[in-house]
mmCIF file of C-alpha atoms in Angstrom:
data_model
loop_
_atom_site.group_PDB
_atom_site.id
_atom_site.type_symbol
_atom_site.label_atom_id
_atom_site.label_comp_id
_atom_site.label_asym_id
_atom_site.label_seq_id
_atom_site.Cartn_x
_atom_site.Cartn_y
_atom_site.Cartn_z
ATOM 1 C CA MET S 1 50.254 150.662 146.738
ATOM 2 C CA ARG S 2 46.728 151.938 146.830
ATOM 3 C CA HIS S 3 45.267 152.746 150.200
ATOM 4 C CA LEU S 4 41.735 153.509 151.231
ATOM 5 C CA VAL S 5 41.035 157.121 152.039
ATOM 6 C CA LEU S 6 38.634 156.967 154.962
ATOM 7 C CA ALA S 7 38.206 158.932 158.146
ATOM 8 C CA ALA S 8 41.892 158.320 158.827
ATOM 9 C CA LEU S 9 42.616 161.227 156.506
ATOM 10 C CA VAL S 10 42.082 163.689 159.322
ATOM 11 C CA THR S 11 44.080 166.305 157.459
ATOM 12 C CA LEU S 12 41.119 166.620 155.095
ATOM 13 C CA GLY S 13 38.671 166.958 157.959
ATOM 14 C CA LEU S 14 36.625 163.983 156.750
ATOM 15 C CA THR S 15 34.307 161.998 158.971
ATOM 16 C CA THR S 16 33.492 158.334 158.412
ATOM 17 C CA GLN S 17 31.115 157.939 155.488
ATOM 18 C CA SER S 18 29.488 155.025 153.698
ATOM 19 C CA HIS S 19 31.616 155.705 150.633
ATOM 20 C CA ALA S 20 35.368 155.880 150.227
ATOM 21 C CA TYR S 21 37.740 156.840 147.483
ATOM 22 C CA GLU S 22 41.235 155.551 146.884
ATOM 23 C CA ILE S 23 44.476 157.356 146.218
ATOM 24 C CA GLU S 24 47.492 155.598 144.736
ATOM 25 C CA GLU S 25 50.347 157.932 145.613
ATOM 26 C CA GLN S 26 50.930 161.197 147.432
ATOM 27 C CA GLN S 27 53.778 163.687 147.316
ATOM 28 C CA ILE S 28 54.438 167.092 148.859
ATOM 29 C CA PHE S 29 56.166 169.787 146.813
ATOM 30 C CA GLY S 30 57.620 172.821 148.581
ATOM 31 C CA ALA S 31 57.605 173.760 152.245
ATOM 32 C CA GLY S 32 55.448 176.881 152.421
ATOM 33 C CA ALA S 33 52.986 177.494 155.214
ATOM 34 C CA LYS S 34 49.929 177.500 152.957
ATOM 35 C CA GLU S 35 48.872 174.248 151.278
ATOM 36 C CA ILE S 36 47.262 173.747 147.877
ATOM 37 C CA SER S 37 45.683 170.308 147.543
ATOM 38 C CA VAL S 38 45.631 168.667 144.104
ATOM 39 C CA LEU S 39 43.743 165.516 143.120
ATOM 40 C CA SER S 40 44.827 164.183 139.747
ATOM 41 C CA THR S 41 44.966 161.140 137.506
ATOM 42 C CA THR S 42 48.361 162.190 136.125
ATOM 43 C CA ASP S 43 51.210 159.959 137.291
ATOM 44 C CA LEU S 44 53.616 161.722 139.612
ATOM 45 C CA ALA S 45 56.514 160.654 137.419
ATOM 46 C CA ALA S 46 55.025 162.634 134.534
ATOM 47 C CA ILE S 47 54.260 165.863 136.373
ATOM 48 C CA SER S 48 56.650 166.107 139.324
ATOM 49 C CA GLN S 49 59.064 168.500 137.602
ATOM 50 C CA VAL S 50 56.252 170.912 136.738
ATOM 51 C CA MET S 51 54.868 170.818 140.269
ATOM 52 C CA GLN S 52 58.319 171.355 141.737
ATOM 53 C CA ALA S 53 58.899 174.314 139.420
ATOM 54 C CA PHE S 54 55.727 175.988 140.704
ATOM 55 C CA ALA S 55 56.682 175.269 144.311
ATOM 56 C CA ASP S 56 60.127 176.785 143.699
ATOM 57 C CA ALA S 57 58.518 179.918 142.245
ATOM 58 C CA ARG S 58 56.091 180.212 145.177
ATOM 59 C CA PRO S 59 58.009 179.552 148.421
ATOM 60 C CA ASP S 60 54.956 180.689 150.398
ATOM 61 C CA LEU S 61 53.075 177.591 149.235
ATOM 62 C CA ARG S 62 53.337 173.846 149.368
ATOM 63 C CA ILE S 63 51.453 171.441 147.102
ATOM 64 C CA ARG S 64 49.936 168.201 148.335
ATOM 65 C CA TYR S 65 49.523 166.096 145.208
ATOM 66 C CA ASP S 66 47.249 163.047 145.439
ATOM 67 C CA GLN S 67 47.222 160.664 142.477
ATOM 68 C CA ALA S 68 44.130 158.541 141.863
ATOM 69 C CA ALA S 69 42.240 156.700 139.142
ATOM 70 C CA SER S 70 39.730 158.756 137.166
ATOM 71 C CA ILE S 71 36.660 157.136 138.727
ATOM 72 C CA GLU S 72 38.105 157.750 142.195
ATOM 73 C CA VAL S 73 38.757 161.401 141.335
ATOM 74 C CA PHE S 74 35.147 161.803 140.261
ATOM 75 C CA ARG S 75 33.864 160.006 143.346
ATOM 76 C CA ALA S 76 35.916 162.166 145.710
ATOM 77 C CA ILE S 77 34.442 165.380 144.314
ATOM 78 C CA HIS S 78 30.946 164.351 143.234
ATOM 79 C CA ASP S 79 30.044 161.868 145.973
ATOM 80 C CA GLU S 80 32.301 162.784 148.891
ATOM 81 C CA ALA S 81 32.578 166.575 148.354
ATOM 82 C CA VAL S 82 36.216 166.495 149.468
ATOM 83 C CA PRO S 83 37.480 170.111 149.357
ATOM 84 C CA TYR S 84 40.451 169.756 147.014
ATOM 85 C CA ASP S 85 41.739 172.973 145.492
ATOM 86 C CA LEU S 86 42.527 171.711 141.978
ATOM 87 C CA VAL S 87 41.274 168.592 140.203
ATOM 88 C CA MET S 88 42.871 167.228 137.013
ATOM 89 C CA SER S 89 41.731 164.216 135.009
ATOM 90 C CA SER S 90 41.949 162.660 131.567
ATOM 91 C CA ALA S 91 38.358 161.361 131.840
ATOM 92 C CA MET S 92 36.844 164.224 129.869
ATOM 93 C CA ASP S 93 33.239 163.129 130.330
ATOM 94 C CA LEU S 94 33.565 162.891 134.108
ATOM 95 C CA GLN S 95 35.229 166.295 134.315
ATOM 96 C CA MET S 96 32.485 167.782 132.163
ATOM 97 C CA LYS S 97 29.832 166.218 134.387
ATOM 98 C CA LEU S 98 31.431 167.774 137.466
ATOM 99 C CA ALA S 99 31.464 171.185 135.804
ATOM 100 C CA ASN S 100 27.967 170.879 134.340
ATOM 101 C CA ASP S 101 26.503 169.670 137.646
ATOM 102 C CA GLY S 102 27.791 172.698 139.558
ATOM 103 C CA PHE S 103 30.876 171.221 141.216
ATOM 104 C CA ALA S 104 33.331 173.614 139.501
ATOM 105 C CA ALA S 105 33.970 177.220 140.467
ATOM 106 C CA SER S 106 34.167 180.013 137.913
ATOM 107 C CA ILE S 107 37.758 181.278 137.767
ATOM 108 C CA MET S 108 39.928 183.528 135.626
ATOM 109 C CA PRO S 109 43.368 181.951 135.063
ATOM 110 C CA LYS S 110 45.862 183.328 132.580
ATOM 111 C CA LEU S 111 45.035 181.355 129.436
ATOM 112 C CA GLY S 112 47.961 182.082 127.142
ATOM 113 C CA ASN S 113 47.202 180.574 123.714
ATOM 114 C CA LEU S 114 44.722 177.991 124.980
ATOM 115 C CA PRO S 115 42.567 176.847 122.004
ATOM 116 C CA ALA S 116 38.830 177.489 122.279
ATOM 117 C CA TRP S 117 38.053 173.752 121.973
ATOM 118 C CA ALA S 118 40.167 173.072 125.084
ATOM 119 C CA ARG S 119 38.062 175.209 127.417
ATOM 120 C CA TRP S 120 34.474 175.130 128.664
ATOM 121 C CA ARG S 121 33.128 178.432 129.933
ATOM 122 C CA ASP S 122 35.275 179.679 132.821
ATOM 123 C CA GLN S 123 35.159 176.397 134.707
ATOM 124 C CA LEU S 124 37.054 173.691 132.808
ATOM 125 C CA PHE S 125 40.458 174.135 131.172
ATOM 126 C CA GLY S 126 42.695 171.818 129.190
ATOM 127 C CA VAL S 127 46.306 171.494 130.344
ATOM 128 C CA ALA S 128 47.578 168.722 128.052
ATOM 129 C CA LEU S 129 46.642 167.093 124.731
ATOM 130 C CA GLU S 130 47.236 163.351 124.784
ATOM 131 C CA PRO S 131 46.948 161.124 121.704
ATOM 132 C CA VAL S 132 45.551 157.656 122.328
ATOM 133 C CA VAL S 133 47.793 155.134 120.604
ATOM 134 C CA THR S 134 48.329 151.434 120.031
ATOM 135 C CA LEU S 135 51.524 149.882 121.364
ATOM 136 C CA ALA S 136 53.081 146.703 120.016
ATOM 137 C CA SER S 137 56.041 144.501 120.869
ATOM 138 C CA ARG S 138 58.326 143.802 117.933
ATOM 139 C CA ARG S 139 59.425 140.533 119.530
ATOM 140 C CA GLY S 140 55.822 139.528 120.112
ATOM 141 C CA LEU S 141 54.813 140.337 116.546
ATOM 142 C CA GLY S 142 57.694 138.388 115.058
ATOM 143 C CA ASP S 143 56.924 138.083 111.344
ATOM 144 C CA LEU S 144 53.426 139.527 111.684
ATOM 145 C CA PRO S 145 52.872 142.863 109.922
ATOM 146 C CA VAL S 146 52.664 146.044 111.973
ATOM 147 C CA PRO S 147 49.031 147.262 111.766
ATOM 148 C CA HIS S 148 48.483 150.845 110.635
ATOM 149 C CA THR S 149 44.675 150.994 110.796
ATOM 150 C CA ARG S 150 41.941 149.260 112.764
ATOM 151 C CA ARG S 151 41.115 147.273 109.634
ATOM 152 C CA ASP S 152 44.722 146.022 109.606
ATOM 153 C CA LEU S 153 44.437 145.134 113.277
ATOM 154 C CA ILE S 154 41.202 143.196 112.746
ATOM 155 C CA ALA S 155 42.681 141.321 109.774
ATOM 156 C CA MET S 156 45.823 140.400 111.689
ATOM 157 C CA MET S 157 43.872 139.068 114.667
ATOM 158 C CA ARG S 158 41.539 137.041 112.440
ATOM 159 C CA GLU S 159 44.387 135.551 110.424
ATOM 160 C CA HIS S 160 46.702 134.756 113.358
ATOM 161 C CA PRO S 161 44.490 133.786 116.317
ATOM 162 C CA ASP S 162 46.937 131.263 117.769
ATOM 163 C CA ALA S 163 49.761 133.802 117.919
ATOM 164 C CA LEU S 164 47.603 136.497 119.522
ATOM 165 C CA ASN S 165 45.235 134.570 121.788
ATOM 166 C CA GLY S 166 45.486 136.080 125.277
ATOM 167 C CA ARG S 167 48.105 138.550 124.087
ATOM 168 C CA ILE S 168 45.920 141.595 123.361
ATOM 169 C CA ALA S 169 45.271 144.224 126.043
ATOM 170 C CA THR S 170 43.025 147.242 126.441
ATOM 171 C CA TYR S 171 41.271 149.236 129.153
ATOM 172 C CA ASP S 172 38.563 147.729 131.317
ATOM 173 C CA PRO S 173 35.710 150.230 130.808
ATOM 174 C CA GLN S 174 33.965 149.082 133.980
ATOM 175 C CA GLN S 175 37.032 149.755 136.102
ATOM 176 C CA SER S 176 38.460 152.781 134.297
ATOM 177 C CA GLY S 177 36.717 156.076 133.611
ATOM 178 C CA VAL S 178 39.103 156.753 130.735
ATOM 179 C CA GLY S 179 38.477 153.255 129.392
ATOM 180 C CA TYR S 180 34.717 153.794 129.335
ATOM 181 C CA PHE S 181 35.140 157.208 127.744
ATOM 182 C CA LEU S 182 37.335 155.770 124.983
ATOM 183 C CA ILE S 183 34.944 152.976 124.002
ATOM 184 C CA SER S 184 32.117 155.533 123.943
ATOM 185 C CA GLN S 185 34.143 157.669 121.535
ATOM 186 C CA ASP S 186 35.278 154.686 119.430
ATOM 187 C CA SER S 187 31.690 153.490 119.061
ATOM 188 C CA ARG S 188 30.574 156.966 117.952
ATOM 189 C CA GLU S 189 33.428 157.378 115.490
ATOM 190 C CA SER S 190 33.287 154.051 113.678
ATOM 191 C CA GLU S 191 30.729 151.288 113.215
ATOM 192 C CA GLY S 192 33.715 149.006 112.662
ATOM 193 C CA PHE S 193 34.713 149.367 116.303
ATOM 194 C CA TRP S 194 32.313 146.620 117.341
ATOM 195 C CA ARG S 195 33.878 144.252 114.803
ATOM 196 C CA LEU S 196 37.206 145.025 116.427
ATOM 197 C CA ALA S 197 35.739 144.427 119.886
ATOM 198 C CA GLU S 198 34.238 141.078 118.839
ATOM 199 C CA VAL S 199 37.532 139.851 117.409
ATOM 200 C CA MET S 200 39.335 140.995 120.544
ATOM 201 C CA GLY S 201 36.801 139.110 122.640
ATOM 202 C CA ARG S 202 37.346 135.881 120.693
ATOM 203 C CA LEU S 203 41.056 136.190 121.440
ATOM 204 C CA ASN S 204 40.516 136.486 125.196
ATOM 205 C CA THR S 205 41.695 140.067 125.383
ATOM 206 C CA ARG S 206 43.043 141.046 128.793
ATOM 207 C CA LEU S 207 41.534 144.117 130.453
ATOM 208 C CA PHE S 208 43.419 146.594 132.630
ATOM 209 C CA CYS S 209 42.711 149.610 134.790
ATOM 210 C CA CYS S 210 45.322 151.866 133.309
ATOM 211 C CA SER S 211 47.911 152.501 130.617
ATOM 212 C CA VAL S 212 50.864 151.863 132.924
ATOM 213 C CA GLU S 213 49.740 148.299 133.680
ATOM 214 C CA MET S 214 49.356 147.540 129.967
ATOM 215 C CA ILE S 215 52.826 148.918 129.262
ATOM 216 C CA ASP S 216 54.321 146.854 132.098
ATOM 217 C CA GLU S 217 52.778 143.677 130.672
ATOM 218 C CA LEU S 218 53.988 144.570 127.186
ATOM 219 C CA ARG S 219 57.554 145.183 128.360
ATOM 220 C CA ALA S 220 57.508 141.932 130.334
ATOM 221 C CA GLY S 221 56.619 140.016 127.161
ATOM 222 C CA ARG S 222 53.249 138.817 128.418
ATOM 223 C CA ILE S 223 51.223 140.648 125.763
ATOM 224 C CA THR S 224 51.910 141.662 122.160
ATOM 225 C CA ILE S 225 49.503 144.541 121.464
ATOM 226 C CA ALA S 226 47.942 147.162 123.745
ATOM 227 C CA TYR S 227 45.015 149.040 122.209
ATOM 228 C CA ASN S 228 44.088 152.537 123.456
ATOM 229 C CA VAL S 229 47.126 153.551 125.499
ATOM 230 C CA VAL S 230 47.497 157.185 126.550
ATOM 231 C CA ALA S 231 50.562 158.451 124.700
ATOM 232 C CA SER S 232 52.106 160.377 127.592
ATOM 233 C CA TYR S 233 52.711 157.070 129.383
ATOM 234 C CA ALA S 234 53.878 155.276 126.252
ATOM 235 C CA SER S 235 56.342 158.061 125.450
ATOM 236 C CA ARG S 236 58.149 157.513 128.749
ATOM 237 C CA PHE S 237 59.245 154.051 127.599
ATOM 238 C CA THR S 238 59.308 153.835 123.802
ATOM 239 C CA PRO S 239 62.423 155.996 123.209
ATOM 240 C CA GLY S 240 64.579 153.743 125.382
ATOM 241 C CA ASP S 241 63.024 150.390 124.512
ATOM 242 C CA PRO S 242 63.694 149.233 120.938
ATOM 243 C CA ASP S 243 61.140 146.449 121.325
ATOM 244 C CA LEU S 244 58.204 148.850 121.635
ATOM 245 C CA VAL S 245 56.567 150.447 118.609
ATOM 246 C CA GLN S 246 54.047 153.240 119.138
ATOM 247 C CA LEU S 247 51.311 153.447 116.505
ATOM 248 C CA ALA S 248 49.006 156.375 115.826
ATOM 249 C CA LEU S 249 46.449 154.486 113.745
ATOM 250 C CA GLU S 250 45.881 156.194 110.416
ATOM 251 C CA ASP S 251 42.102 155.818 110.147
ATOM 252 C CA TYR S 252 41.795 158.033 113.218
ATOM 253 C CA THR S 253 43.679 158.728 116.411
ATOM 254 C CA PHE S 254 41.866 160.474 119.223
ATOM 255 C CA ALA S 255 43.597 163.057 121.363
ATOM 256 C CA ILE S 256 42.064 163.521 124.787
ATOM 257 C CA VAL S 257 42.257 166.816 126.640
ATOM 258 C CA ARG S 258 43.544 166.383 130.177
ATOM 259 C CA SER S 259 41.584 169.066 131.984
ATOM 260 C CA ALA S 260 41.580 170.931 135.280
ATOM 261 C CA LEU S 261 38.911 172.545 137.415
ATOM 262 C CA VAL S 262 38.697 174.247 140.794
ATOM 263 C CA PRO S 263 35.944 172.652 142.905
ATOM 264 C CA SER S 264 33.230 174.990 144.128
ATOM 265 C CA ASN S 265 34.131 174.119 147.746
ATOM 266 C CA ALA S 266 37.914 174.534 147.346
ATOM 267 C CA ASN S 267 39.715 175.880 150.403
ATOM 268 C CA ASP S 268 42.089 178.026 148.340
ATOM 269 C CA PRO S 269 40.562 178.821 144.944
ATOM 270 C CA GLN S 270 43.029 181.654 144.308
ATOM 271 C CA GLY S 271 46.047 179.455 144.991
ATOM 272 C CA ALA S 272 44.572 176.812 142.689
ATOM 273 C CA THR S 273 43.953 179.437 140.002
ATOM 274 C CA ASP S 274 47.577 180.566 140.299
ATOM 275 C CA LEU S 275 48.727 176.961 139.875
ATOM 276 C CA LEU S 276 46.483 176.501 136.839
ATOM 277 C CA SER S 277 47.820 179.734 135.320
ATOM 278 C CA PHE S 278 51.308 178.319 135.764
ATOM 279 C CA LEU S 279 50.341 175.017 134.111
ATOM 280 C CA LEU S 280 49.119 177.012 131.095
ATOM 281 C CA SER S 281 52.238 179.185 130.964
ATOM 282 C CA ASP S 282 54.907 178.842 128.305
ATOM 283 C CA VAL S 283 57.436 177.639 130.903
ATOM 284 C CA ALA S 284 55.226 174.811 132.161
ATOM 285 C CA GLN S 285 53.957 173.840 128.710
ATOM 286 C CA ARG S 286 57.534 173.538 127.464
ATOM 287 C CA GLN S 287 58.338 171.321 130.440
ATOM 288 C CA ILE S 288 55.272 169.168 129.710
ATOM 289 C CA ALA S 289 56.416 168.939 126.089
ATOM 290 C CA SER S 290 59.895 167.876 127.193
ATOM 291 C CA ASP S 291 58.707 165.356 129.781
ATOM 292 C CA ALA S 292 55.818 163.720 127.917
ATOM 293 C CA GLY S 293 55.349 165.338 124.492
ATOM 294 C CA VAL S 294 51.730 166.261 125.237
ATOM 295 C CA ALA S 295 51.744 170.042 125.664
ATOM 296 C CA LEU S 296 48.449 171.559 124.611
ATOM 297 C CA MET S 297 49.569 174.971 123.396
ATOM 298 C CA PRO S 298 49.934 175.305 119.598
ATOM 299 C CA GLY S 299 53.459 174.697 118.385
ATOM 300 C CA LEU S 300 54.565 172.802 121.492
ATOM 301 C CA GLY S 301 52.622 169.542 121.368
ATOM 302 C CA PRO S 302 50.618 167.265 119.066
ATOM 303 C CA GLU S 303 49.067 169.165 116.162
ATOM 304 C CA PRO S 304 45.472 168.392 115.114
ATOM 305 C CA SER S 305 45.227 166.882 111.628
ATOM 306 C CA ALA S 306 42.961 164.732 109.478
ATOM 307 C CA HIS S 307 44.099 161.698 111.479
ATOM 308 C CA LEU S 308 44.770 163.231 114.905
ATOM 309 C CA ARG S 309 41.424 164.367 116.252
ATOM 310 C CA PRO S 310 41.241 166.289 119.522
ATOM 311 C CA ILE S 311 38.036 165.686 121.442
ATOM 312 C CA ARG S 312 36.391 169.000 122.293
ATOM 313 C CA LEU S 313 35.534 170.044 125.823
ATOM 314 C CA ASP S 314 31.787 170.542 125.495
ATOM 315 C CA THR S 315 28.512 169.121 126.761
ATOM 316 C CA GLY S 316 28.446 166.540 123.971
ATOM 317 C CA LEU S 317 30.725 164.568 126.284
ATOM 318 C CA LEU S 318 27.746 163.941 128.567
ATOM 319 C CA VAL S 319 25.825 161.800 126.066
ATOM 320 C CA TYR S 320 27.189 158.494 127.326
ATOM 321 C CA GLY S 321 27.048 159.551 130.963
ATOM 322 C CA ASP S 322 23.327 158.821 130.983
ATOM 323 C CA GLN S 323 22.846 155.672 133.071
ATOM 324 C CA LEU S 324 20.710 153.876 130.478
ATOM 325 C CA ARG S 325 23.189 154.637 127.699
ATOM 326 C CA ARG S 326 26.059 153.590 129.922
ATOM 327 C CA ALA S 327 24.377 150.303 130.808
ATOM 328 C CA GLY S 328 23.631 149.626 127.138
ATOM 329 C CA LEU S 329 27.168 150.391 126.016
ATOM 330 C CA LEU S 330 28.719 148.218 128.716
ATOM 331 C CA ALA S 331 26.293 145.386 127.928
ATOM 332 C CA GLU S 332 27.349 145.497 124.281
ATOM 333 C CA TRP S 333 31.006 145.580 125.311
ATOM 334 C CA ASN S 334 30.590 142.641 127.687
ATOM 335 C CA ALA S 335 28.803 140.643 124.988
ATOM 336 C CA ALA S 336 31.763 141.234 122.683
ATOM 337 C CA MET S 337 34.325 140.304 125.341
ATOM 338 C CA VAL S 338 32.561 137.205 126.710
ATOM 339 C CA GLN S 339 31.633 134.973 123.792
ATOM 340 C CA PRO S 340 30.549 131.305 123.744
#
């Protein structure tokens, strides 16, 4: 259960402030005297083995891992200046804003074979490459065809509104940093995205904060299709659930770079750099590949192709961070979702 991180978090040395950020889960790895604090959007279930492996290799350290939503991660660093040592998030635009606005330290981790497009200067580094997929329930679809492109998806929703009304899900871009980032990228990539959004709105699409909630609703039989699900979460369930079908849409499938930075006010920047070097190592990348199939290093994870398009870590990510652009994009989204 989420709990409010206020002045009660005396271990962080915080005083009561007008703002607060929320963490969802916390876990300690290792028992060393020196603590490295990590704030991350990655679910503990997906990264615990990697964190434990680092703790085992460094008995002098312990890792305090705080899991939070992407907007909360940004708020903690940008607004609250909480001195975490390492910050990881799948919201590429928010991570880039932190780095570009001076909240990231310059560091020199061991990079291995990290692709150039998965790094920005010496401040922001990719650790995983995560396709964004569509999930569907075979039971929910029944005799309906499995869509392979967004055009297929639009056609299916238009032709079968009764079967799909209230049974489509996607991110809430006002609640989720990743959700906002994905609609900004969809709208840049394809003019047809707004047709898709309008059809989804007519079918009373349900909006969620995160991929895990969409997957839970899908597995419970309460929705039929989840659009824009981060593949690392989907891959935890699809192999063992014959009802779920994971679709990398053939017109294009984005792959987001889950990135890490060391805040400029980190208490232990060297310890954080050591942890980041480990995350980029062959050992850790192979574990990430085994656990979630989203290793970033070439040959271990998803391979870029004509259909699978990694989003580069660069300042182009900041375009839709402008408040006027953001307000305009959300207004257009809300108009599509709420129709007379």
